Amino acid sequence: MSASKTINFGDVPVGPDHQPFIIAEMSGNHNGDLERAKDIVRAMGETGVQALKLQTYTADTITLDVDLPAFRLPSEHELWGGARLYDLYQEAHTPWEWHEPLFELANSLGMLAFSSPFDPTAIDFLEKLNVPAYKVASNEIGDLPLVRGMAETGKPIIISTGSATLMDIDAAVRAARSTGNEQIIVLSCTASYPAPADQSNLRSIPVLRDALGVQIGLSDHTMGIGASIAAVALGATVIEKHVTLSRADGGVDSAFSLEPAEVKLLVEGTKVAQQALGEPIVGPKQAEQNVLRFRRSLYITRDVKAGEKVAADNVRSVRPAGGLAPDAFTSVEGREFRVDAVAGTPLTWDVL
């Protein structure tokens, strides 16, 4: 499938000719409270995002309940320093029994709802909920059986690239394609939380698009919305951002998540960025037609008689258009007027 080909997520078309597809990632910002999770969904329903995304795992499906050095985050980690993986995932996971009511609420508010499954049992579970797409999380990109499992559903699959090499990304795309599924979108991603803007390398977006032959988007963990808007200007068709009600409320991902008002700005800003891309054409635009009338040209500035000579005191470059180009003055200076003319007459060859 060409990178320019539209992919339908349910009834929402995604591609370079359409408004950027914005995914609101709730992650663990529900803080273990279903009502808060529903409030996040409701808030997102007012922003204009097209999709809500969850993560489908439990601490037991994603890691082991052990306390060994390899199962702890580095002590210097900005958000979760020294945390045991099992404890972090136990805190951050979205209970599976919440998925259906959250999906139904999102759908009722006009949003698509889907998830990132982290093991085959999660795919089976999400299939029963009839999700319209799947997302491969960054650290799962190397789990090719899991990638194939998502692709085998025949639904669009989004692959996030955080920390992956081009070889890793290519292997995941090939794994998805091996199932016959060509509905693949790759998200450029810096898997740092938050991600430094100067390590986003957004110039890789067109490189990935041309190398892989798929649509490219951005899973954006930077602060704010600037990187996302820049990504759209470079050809990104999908933007994923973590969201929350308020960063001040805390939560595992709240520090780099957008609040509802910021999400609305993201939707509006990326839409404008996509519209502004236009076509690779240089020249007057349709919206500039009236402006063309007011470009400068040579006009007669006072009443003149036939036989008078063109000089700086009777011809000058002014607005609007209609006369000879300003640079023609050196060619006509000293020539005689052929007819009488009043001030405000455009200087054209037929009056000389």
mmCIF file of C-alpha atoms in Angstrom:
data_model
loop_
_atom_site.group_PDB
_atom_site.id
_atom_site.type_symbol
_atom_site.label_atom_id
_atom_site.label_comp_id
_atom_site.label_asym_id
_atom_site.label_seq_id
_atom_site.Cartn_x
_atom_site.Cartn_y
_atom_site.Cartn_z
ATOM 1 C CA MET A 1 0.000 0.000 0.000
ATOM 2 C CA SER A 2 1.298 3.454 -0.909
ATOM 3 C CA ALA A 3 2.086 5.947 1.846
ATOM 4 C CA SER A 4 -0.474 8.234 0.202
ATOM 5 C CA LYS A 5 -3.269 5.644 0.381
ATOM 6 C CA THR A 6 -6.142 6.426 2.739
ATOM 7 C CA ILE A 7 -6.690 3.936 5.579
ATOM 8 C CA ASN A 8 -10.121 3.812 7.195
ATOM 9 C CA PHE A 9 -10.315 3.533 10.968
ATOM 10 C CA GLY A 10 -13.944 2.577 11.248
ATOM 11 C CA ASP A 11 -15.611 5.355 9.274
ATOM 12 C CA VAL A 12 -12.755 7.843 9.777
ATOM 13 C CA PRO A 13 -10.383 8.237 6.799
ATOM 14 C CA VAL A 14 -6.706 8.623 7.707
ATOM 15 C CA GLY A 15 -4.131 9.845 5.216
ATOM 16 C CA PRO A 16 -2.251 12.836 3.819
ATOM 17 C CA ASP A 17 -5.390 14.227 2.179
ATOM 18 C CA HIS A 18 -7.342 14.260 5.425
ATOM 19 C CA GLN A 19 -7.315 16.117 8.731
ATOM 20 C CA PRO A 20 -4.617 14.666 11.023
ATOM 21 C CA PHE A 21 -5.917 11.740 13.067
ATOM 22 C CA ILE A 22 -5.455 12.697 16.724
ATOM 23 C CA ILE A 23 -5.326 9.937 19.340
ATOM 24 C CA ALA A 24 -5.832 10.792 23.007
ATOM 25 C CA GLU A 25 -3.885 8.249 25.080
ATOM 26 C CA MET A 26 -5.307 7.910 28.580
ATOM 27 C CA SER A 27 -2.637 5.480 29.822
ATOM 28 C CA GLY A 28 -2.605 5.416 33.632
ATOM 29 C CA ASN A 29 -3.851 8.955 34.192
ATOM 30 C CA HIS A 30 -7.160 7.618 35.489
ATOM 31 C CA ASN A 31 -5.266 7.128 38.777
ATOM 32 C CA GLY A 32 -7.155 3.907 39.483
ATOM 33 C CA ASP A 33 -10.546 5.631 39.505
ATOM 34 C CA LEU A 34 -13.162 4.602 36.937
ATOM 35 C CA GLU A 35 -15.145 7.811 37.372
ATOM 36 C CA ARG A 36 -12.010 9.851 36.723
ATOM 37 C CA ALA A 37 -11.394 7.726 33.635
ATOM 38 C CA LYS A 38 -14.900 8.525 32.418
ATOM 39 C CA ASP A 39 -14.312 12.218 33.113
ATOM 40 C CA ILE A 40 -11.201 12.096 30.924
ATOM 41 C CA VAL A 41 -13.227 10.488 28.136
ATOM 42 C CA ARG A 42 -15.927 13.150 28.431
ATOM 43 C CA ALA A 43 -13.340 15.921 28.394
ATOM 44 C CA MET A 44 -11.722 14.480 25.272
ATOM 45 C CA GLY A 45 -15.125 14.289 23.595
ATOM 46 C CA GLU A 46 -15.237 18.090 23.684
ATOM 47 C CA THR A 47 -11.809 18.628 22.105
ATOM 48 C CA GLY A 48 -12.337 17.277 18.592
ATOM 49 C CA VAL A 49 -9.961 14.299 18.820
ATOM 50 C CA GLN A 50 -11.014 11.383 16.672
ATOM 51 C CA ALA A 51 -9.892 8.577 18.954
ATOM 52 C CA LEU A 52 -9.352 7.497 22.541
ATOM 53 C CA LYS A 53 -6.738 4.856 23.269
ATOM 54 C CA LEU A 54 -6.175 2.643 26.301
ATOM 55 C CA GLN A 55 -3.487 0.103 27.179
ATOM 56 C CA THR A 56 -4.577 -3.472 27.779
ATOM 57 C CA TYR A 57 -2.355 -5.381 30.177
ATOM 58 C CA THR A 58 -2.055 -6.444 33.778
ATOM 59 C CA ALA A 59 1.106 -6.481 35.825
ATOM 60 C CA ASP A 60 1.187 -10.266 35.365
ATOM 61 C CA THR A 61 0.795 -10.177 31.559
ATOM 62 C CA ILE A 62 3.536 -7.595 31.041
ATOM 63 C CA THR A 63 6.227 -8.555 33.576
ATOM 64 C CA LEU A 64 7.084 -10.862 36.497
ATOM 65 C CA ASP A 65 6.451 -10.356 40.198
ATOM 66 C CA VAL A 66 10.122 -10.481 41.149
ATOM 67 C CA ASP A 67 12.546 -8.009 42.689
ATOM 68 C CA LEU A 68 15.778 -8.294 40.740
ATOM 69 C CA PRO A 69 17.871 -5.392 39.419
ATOM 70 C CA ALA A 70 16.714 -5.997 35.837
ATOM 71 C CA PHE A 71 13.105 -5.582 36.979
ATOM 72 C CA ARG A 72 13.619 -2.092 38.451
ATOM 73 C CA LEU A 73 13.846 1.274 36.701
ATOM 74 C CA PRO A 74 17.109 3.215 37.090
ATOM 75 C CA SER A 75 17.235 5.319 40.223
ATOM 76 C CA GLU A 76 17.892 8.430 38.141
ATOM 77 C CA HIS A 77 14.686 8.051 36.082
ATOM 78 C CA GLU A 78 12.946 11.439 36.060
ATOM 79 C CA LEU A 79 9.453 10.141 36.871
ATOM 80 C CA TRP A 80 9.691 6.611 38.240
ATOM 81 C CA GLY A 81 13.214 6.354 39.624
ATOM 82 C CA GLY A 82 13.912 2.996 41.334
ATOM 83 C CA ALA A 83 10.371 1.715 40.876
ATOM 84 C CA ARG A 84 9.814 -2.029 40.568
ATOM 85 C CA LEU A 85 8.230 -2.792 37.183
ATOM 86 C CA TYR A 86 5.521 -4.973 38.685
ATOM 87 C CA ASP A 87 4.462 -2.228 41.105
ATOM 88 C CA LEU A 88 4.489 0.443 38.405
ATOM 89 C CA TYR A 89 2.329 -1.617 36.051
ATOM 90 C CA GLN A 90 0.016 -2.613 38.880
ATOM 91 C CA GLU A 91 -0.572 1.102 39.539
ATOM 92 C CA ALA A 92 -0.819 2.180 35.911
ATOM 93 C CA HIS A 93 -2.881 -0.554 34.282
ATOM 94 C CA THR A 94 -6.456 -0.029 33.192
ATOM 95 C CA PRO A 95 -8.673 -2.801 34.612
ATOM 96 C CA TRP A 96 -10.024 -4.901 31.774
ATOM 97 C CA GLU A 97 -13.565 -4.652 33.068
ATOM 98 C CA TRP A 98 -13.348 -0.877 32.503
ATOM 99 C CA HIS A 99 -12.690 -1.192 28.783
ATOM 100 C CA GLU A 100 -16.225 -1.821 27.591
ATOM 101 C CA PRO A 101 -17.891 1.070 29.466
ATOM 102 C CA LEU A 102 -15.073 3.436 28.483
ATOM 103 C CA PHE A 103 -15.238 2.377 24.841
ATOM 104 C CA GLU A 104 -19.027 2.738 24.806
ATOM 105 C CA LEU A 105 -18.775 6.205 26.359
ATOM 106 C CA ALA A 106 -16.145 7.279 23.822
ATOM 107 C CA ASN A 107 -18.268 5.974 20.937
ATOM 108 C CA SER A 108 -21.326 7.822 22.237
ATOM 109 C CA LEU A 109 -19.280 11.042 22.143
ATOM 110 C CA GLY A 110 -18.222 10.518 18.534
ATOM 111 C CA MET A 111 -14.768 9.064 19.137
ATOM 112 C CA LEU A 112 -13.290 5.776 18.044
ATOM 113 C CA ALA A 113 -11.839 3.715 20.890
ATOM 114 C CA PHE A 114 -9.084 1.120 20.714
ATOM 115 C CA SER A 115 -6.053 -0.055 22.648
ATOM 116 C CA SER A 116 -2.502 -1.367 22.770
ATOM 117 C CA PRO A 117 -2.570 -5.083 23.666
ATOM 118 C CA PHE A 118 0.553 -6.388 25.384
ATOM 119 C CA ASP A 119 0.011 -10.116 24.960
ATOM 120 C CA PRO A 120 -2.181 -12.501 22.921
ATOM 121 C CA THR A 121 -4.839 -12.730 25.628
ATOM 122 C CA ALA A 122 -5.312 -8.962 25.336
ATOM 123 C CA ILE A 123 -5.853 -9.275 21.567
ATOM 124 C CA ASP A 124 -8.497 -11.938 22.152
ATOM 125 C CA PHE A 125 -10.171 -9.726 24.737
ATOM 126 C CA LEU A 126 -10.154 -6.641 22.488
ATOM 127 C CA GLU A 127 -11.508 -8.617 19.537
ATOM 128 C CA LYS A 128 -14.580 -9.410 21.616
ATOM 129 C CA LEU A 129 -15.040 -5.646 22.029
ATOM 130 C CA ASN A 130 -14.747 -5.171 18.256
ATOM 131 C CA VAL A 131 -12.052 -2.489 18.381
ATOM 132 C CA PRO A 132 -11.441 -0.743 15.022
ATOM 133 C CA ALA A 133 -7.613 -0.818 15.184
ATOM 134 C CA TYR A 134 -4.576 -1.896 17.177
ATOM 135 C CA LYS A 135 -1.481 -0.107 18.424
ATOM 136 C CA VAL A 136 1.916 -1.753 18.938
ATOM 137 C CA ALA A 137 3.612 -0.033 21.878
ATOM 138 C CA SER A 138 7.243 1.006 21.450
ATOM 139 C CA ASN A 139 8.794 -1.675 23.619
ATOM 140 C CA GLU A 140 6.687 -4.373 21.965
ATOM 141 C CA ILE A 141 7.966 -3.632 18.448
ATOM 142 C CA GLY A 142 10.423 -6.525 18.736
ATOM 143 C CA ASP A 143 7.708 -9.018 19.720
ATOM 144 C CA LEU A 144 6.994 -10.072 16.157
ATOM 145 C CA PRO A 145 4.510 -12.840 17.079
ATOM 146 C CA LEU A 146 2.497 -10.174 18.938
ATOM 147 C CA VAL A 147 2.702 -7.837 15.938
ATOM 148 C CA ARG A 148 1.508 -10.599 13.640
ATOM 149 C CA GLY A 149 -1.307 -11.410 16.048
ATOM 150 C CA MET A 150 -2.636 -7.851 15.814
ATOM 151 C CA ALA A 151 -2.229 -7.713 12.039
ATOM 152 C CA GLU A 152 -4.012 -11.039 11.568
ATOM 153 C CA THR A 153 -7.224 -9.413 12.755
ATOM 154 C CA GLY A 154 -7.263 -7.545 9.429
ATOM 155 C CA LYS A 155 -7.676 -4.221 11.182
ATOM 156 C CA PRO A 156 -5.396 -1.182 10.861
ATOM 157 C CA ILE A 157 -2.247 -1.523 12.926
ATOM 158 C CA ILE A 158 -0.189 1.381 14.277
ATOM 159 C CA ILE A 159 3.437 0.613 15.160
ATOM 160 C CA SER A 160 5.336 2.931 17.514
ATOM 161 C CA THR A 161 9.096 3.068 17.004
ATOM 162 C CA GLY A 162 10.581 4.366 20.270
ATOM 163 C CA SER A 163 14.219 3.141 20.691
ATOM 164 C CA ALA A 164 13.955 0.981 17.538
ATOM 165 C CA THR A 165 16.469 0.900 14.694
ATOM 166 C CA LEU A 166 15.378 1.034 11.077
ATOM 167 C CA MET A 167 16.033 -2.713 10.949
ATOM 168 C CA ASP A 168 13.709 -3.242 13.931
ATOM 169 C CA ILE A 169 11.002 -1.106 12.340
ATOM 170 C CA ASP A 170 11.330 -2.823 8.980
ATOM 171 C CA ALA A 171 11.057 -6.233 10.655
ATOM 172 C CA ALA A 172 7.840 -5.225 12.413
ATOM 173 C CA VAL A 173 6.323 -3.816 9.215
ATOM 174 C CA ARG A 174 7.281 -6.993 7.337
ATOM 175 C CA ALA A 175 5.744 -9.110 10.110
ATOM 176 C CA ALA A 176 2.473 -7.209 9.795
ATOM 177 C CA ARG A 177 2.544 -7.424 5.994
ATOM 178 C CA SER A 178 3.222 -11.167 6.120
ATOM 179 C CA THR A 179 -0.383 -11.615 7.263
ATOM 180 C CA GLY A 180 -1.678 -9.845 4.150
ATOM 181 C CA ASN A 181 -2.534 -6.737 6.131
ATOM 182 C CA GLU A 182 -1.369 -3.531 4.383
ATOM 183 C CA GLN A 183 -3.205 -1.146 6.710
ATOM 184 C CA ILE A 184 -0.042 -0.126 8.549
ATOM 185 C CA ILE A 185 0.957 3.216 10.045
ATOM 186 C CA VAL A 186 4.299 3.770 11.761
ATOM 187 C CA LEU A 187 4.637 6.374 14.506
ATOM 188 C CA SER A 188 7.969 8.072 14.991
ATOM 189 C CA CYS A 189 8.567 8.149 18.741
ATOM 190 C CA THR A 190 11.166 9.057 21.332
ATOM 191 C CA ALA A 191 10.578 6.641 24.197
ATOM 192 C CA SER A 192 11.558 9.028 26.947
ATOM 193 C CA TYR A 193 9.003 10.362 29.416
ATOM 194 C CA PRO A 194 8.990 13.290 28.913
ATOM 195 C CA ALA A 195 10.958 13.379 25.662
ATOM 196 C CA PRO A 196 13.438 16.204 25.006
ATOM 197 C CA ALA A 197 12.284 18.179 21.973
ATOM 198 C CA ASP A 198 15.822 18.256 20.594
ATOM 199 C CA GLN A 199 15.845 14.455 20.451
ATOM 200 C CA SER A 200 12.625 14.111 18.471
ATOM 201 C CA ASN A 201 14.406 13.983 15.088
ATOM 202 C CA LEU A 202 11.250 14.869 13.196
ATOM 203 C CA ARG A 203 13.197 15.079 9.940
ATOM 204 C CA SER A 204 13.108 11.276 10.010
ATOM 205 C CA ILE A 205 9.374 11.339 9.195
ATOM 206 C CA PRO A 206 9.755 11.663 5.396
ATOM 207 C CA VAL A 207 12.749 9.288 5.547
ATOM 208 C CA LEU A 208 10.640 6.578 7.203
ATOM 209 C CA ARG A 209 7.727 7.213 4.835
ATOM 210 C CA ASP A 210 9.918 6.763 1.762
ATOM 211 C CA ALA A 211 11.858 3.798 3.185
ATOM 212 C CA LEU A 212 8.843 1.815 4.377
ATOM 213 C CA GLY A 213 6.122 2.908 1.961
ATOM 214 C CA VAL A 214 3.638 3.536 4.778
ATOM 215 C CA GLN A 215 1.991 6.505 6.425
ATOM 216 C CA ILE A 216 4.048 8.011 9.235
ATOM 217 C CA GLY A 217 2.782 9.729 12.367
ATOM 218 C CA LEU A 218 4.171 10.844 15.717
ATOM 219 C CA SER A 219 3.730 9.435 19.192
ATOM 220 C CA ASP A 220 4.687 12.629 20.976
ATOM 221 C CA HIS A 221 6.007 12.625 24.527
ATOM 222 C CA THR A 222 7.446 16.145 24.432
ATOM 223 C CA MET A 223 5.932 18.916 26.480
ATOM 224 C CA GLY A 224 3.332 21.034 24.680
ATOM 225 C CA ILE A 225 2.087 20.773 21.111
ATOM 226 C CA GLY A 226 4.890 22.334 19.058
ATOM 227 C CA ALA A 227 6.511 19.050 18.037
ATOM 228 C CA SER A 228 3.172 17.604 16.925
ATOM 229 C CA ILE A 229 2.370 20.571 14.694
ATOM 230 C CA ALA A 230 5.870 20.446 13.218
ATOM 231 C CA ALA A 231 5.423 16.725 12.538
ATOM 232 C CA VAL A 232 2.275 17.379 10.514
ATOM 233 C CA ALA A 233 4.196 19.955 8.486
ATOM 234 C CA LEU A 234 6.684 17.178 7.696
ATOM 235 C CA GLY A 235 3.958 14.790 6.564
ATOM 236 C CA ALA A 236 2.689 13.072 9.724
ATOM 237 C CA THR A 237 -0.896 11.851 9.324
ATOM 238 C CA VAL A 238 -1.425 10.601 12.900
ATOM 239 C CA ILE A 239 -0.590 12.238 16.221
ATOM 240 C CA GLU A 240 -0.789 10.451 19.569
ATOM 241 C CA LYS A 241 -0.582 12.395 22.823
ATOM 242 C CA HIS A 242 -1.037 11.365 26.454
ATOM 243 C CA VAL A 243 -3.904 13.260 28.077
ATOM 244 C CA THR A 244 -5.164 14.028 31.555
ATOM 245 C CA LEU A 245 -7.692 16.267 33.268
ATOM 246 C CA SER A 246 -5.019 18.261 35.090
ATOM 247 C CA ARG A 247 -1.284 17.706 35.492
ATOM 248 C CA ALA A 248 -1.618 19.013 39.034
ATOM 249 C CA ASP A 249 -3.708 15.940 39.913
ATOM 250 C CA GLY A 250 -0.674 13.697 39.500
ATOM 251 C CA GLY A 251 -0.619 10.280 37.919
ATOM 252 C CA VAL A 252 1.974 8.040 36.300
ATOM 253 C CA ASP A 253 2.024 9.984 33.009
ATOM 254 C CA SER A 254 0.599 13.328 34.066
ATOM 255 C CA ALA A 255 3.880 15.250 33.894
ATOM 256 C CA PHE A 256 4.030 15.055 30.083
ATOM 257 C CA SER A 257 0.301 14.812 29.342
ATOM 258 C CA LEU A 258 -1.914 17.463 27.790
ATOM 259 C CA GLU A 259 -4.883 18.996 29.556
ATOM 260 C CA PRO A 260 -8.206 19.330 27.668
ATOM 261 C CA ALA A 261 -7.694 22.950 26.592
ATOM 262 C CA GLU A 262 -4.282 22.027 25.199
ATOM 263 C CA VAL A 263 -5.721 19.030 23.368
ATOM 264 C CA LYS A 264 -8.221 21.329 21.673
ATOM 265 C CA LEU A 265 -5.347 23.593 20.585
ATOM 266 C CA LEU A 266 -3.547 20.513 19.274
ATOM 267 C CA VAL A 267 -6.535 19.519 17.149
ATOM 268 C CA GLU A 268 -6.921 23.022 15.763
ATOM 269 C CA GLY A 269 -3.192 23.578 15.207
ATOM 270 C CA THR A 270 -2.555 20.306 13.414
ATOM 271 C CA LYS A 271 -5.609 20.823 11.218
ATOM 272 C CA VAL A 272 -4.290 24.218 10.124
ATOM 273 C CA ALA A 273 -0.804 22.765 9.576
ATOM 274 C CA GLN A 274 -2.212 20.067 7.288
ATOM 275 C CA GLN A 275 -4.332 22.549 5.347
ATOM 276 C CA ALA A 276 -1.375 24.901 4.971
ATOM 277 C CA LEU A 277 0.744 22.256 3.238
ATOM 278 C CA GLY A 278 -1.188 22.737 0.007
ATOM 279 C CA GLU A 279 0.623 21.884 -3.218
ATOM 280 C CA PRO A 280 4.282 22.292 -4.264
ATOM 281 C CA ILE A 281 3.346 25.175 -6.558
ATOM 282 C CA VAL A 282 4.959 28.619 -6.573
ATOM 283 C CA GLY A 283 2.870 31.508 -7.867
ATOM 284 C CA PRO A 284 -0.267 33.541 -7.167
ATOM 285 C CA LYS A 285 -2.867 31.649 -5.149
ATOM 286 C CA GLN A 286 -6.596 31.818 -5.703
ATOM 287 C CA ALA A 287 -6.942 33.839 -2.502
ATOM 288 C CA GLU A 288 -4.502 36.434 -3.881
ATOM 289 C CA GLN A 289 -6.437 37.365 -7.013
ATOM 290 C CA ASN A 290 -7.674 40.642 -5.562
ATOM 291 C CA VAL A 291 -4.193 41.479 -4.330
ATOM 292 C CA LEU A 292 -2.815 41.194 -7.863
ATOM 293 C CA ARG A 293 -4.946 44.186 -8.845
ATOM 294 C CA PHE A 294 -3.014 46.366 -6.448
ATOM 295 C CA ARG A 295 0.538 45.575 -7.456
ATOM 296 C CA ARG A 296 2.536 48.632 -8.515
ATOM 297 C CA SER A 297 2.706 49.908 -12.100
ATOM 298 C CA LEU A 298 3.430 53.126 -13.984
ATOM 299 C CA TYR A 299 0.695 55.784 -13.959
ATOM 300 C CA ILE A 300 0.417 59.313 -15.318
ATOM 301 C CA THR A 301 0.440 61.562 -12.246
ATOM 302 C CA ARG A 302 -0.830 64.862 -13.799
ATOM 303 C CA ASP A 303 -2.699 65.931 -16.900
ATOM 304 C CA VAL A 304 -0.416 65.809 -19.957
ATOM 305 C CA LYS A 305 -0.704 66.971 -23.569
ATOM 306 C CA ALA A 306 0.265 65.124 -26.715
ATOM 307 C CA GLY A 307 3.892 65.858 -27.498
ATOM 308 C CA GLU A 308 5.015 66.147 -23.878
ATOM 309 C CA LYS A 309 7.803 63.844 -22.848
ATOM 310 C CA VAL A 310 7.621 61.181 -20.167
ATOM 311 C CA ALA A 311 9.498 62.348 -17.082
ATOM 312 C CA ALA A 312 9.613 61.764 -13.352
ATOM 313 C CA ASP A 313 7.260 64.678 -12.773
ATOM 314 C CA ASN A 314 4.414 63.161 -14.820
ATOM 315 C CA VAL A 315 4.870 59.377 -14.530
ATOM 316 C CA ARG A 316 5.491 57.375 -11.387
ATOM 317 C CA SER A 317 5.250 53.848 -9.951
ATOM 318 C CA VAL A 318 2.102 53.624 -7.818
ATOM 319 C CA ARG A 319 -0.619 51.174 -6.892
ATOM 320 C CA PRO A 320 -2.763 49.678 -8.558
ATOM 321 C CA ALA A 321 -1.747 47.470 -11.474
ATOM 322 C CA GLY A 322 -2.808 48.346 -15.021
ATOM 323 C CA GLY A 323 0.174 50.234 -16.381
ATOM 324 C CA LEU A 324 3.600 49.159 -17.518
ATOM 325 C CA ALA A 325 5.893 47.474 -14.987
ATOM 326 C CA PRO A 326 7.857 49.939 -12.815
ATOM 327 C CA ASP A 327 11.137 48.773 -14.317
ATOM 328 C CA ALA A 328 9.946 49.938 -17.761
ATOM 329 C CA PHE A 329 10.390 53.590 -16.745
ATOM 330 C CA THR A 330 13.967 53.695 -18.024
ATOM 331 C CA SER A 331 12.716 52.490 -21.419
ATOM 332 C CA VAL A 332 9.929 55.064 -21.734
ATOM 333 C CA GLU A 333 11.556 58.093 -20.110
ATOM 334 C CA GLY A 334 11.924 60.854 -22.736
ATOM 335 C CA ARG A 335 9.376 59.377 -25.138
ATOM 336 C CA GLU A 336 6.515 61.629 -26.245
ATOM 337 C CA PHE A 337 2.877 61.156 -25.349
ATOM 338 C CA ARG A 338 0.848 60.389 -28.485
ATOM 339 C CA VAL A 339 -2.437 61.673 -26.988
ATOM 340 C CA ASP A 340 -3.662 63.924 -24.236
ATOM 341 C CA ALA A 341 -4.134 62.061 -20.955
ATOM 342 C CA VAL A 342 -5.473 62.920 -17.519
ATOM 343 C CA ALA A 343 -3.949 62.129 -14.143
ATOM 344 C CA GLY A 344 -4.675 58.550 -13.125
ATOM 345 C CA THR A 345 -4.329 57.125 -16.626
ATOM 346 C CA PRO A 346 -2.227 53.947 -16.655
ATOM 347 C CA LEU A 347 0.910 54.356 -18.735
ATOM 348 C CA THR A 348 0.604 51.860 -21.582
ATOM 349 C CA TRP A 349 2.295 51.601 -24.955
ATOM 350 C CA ASP A 350 -0.761 52.914 -26.768
ATOM 351 C CA VAL A 351 -0.482 56.400 -25.172
ATOM 352 C CA LEU A 352 3.147 56.807 -26.287
#
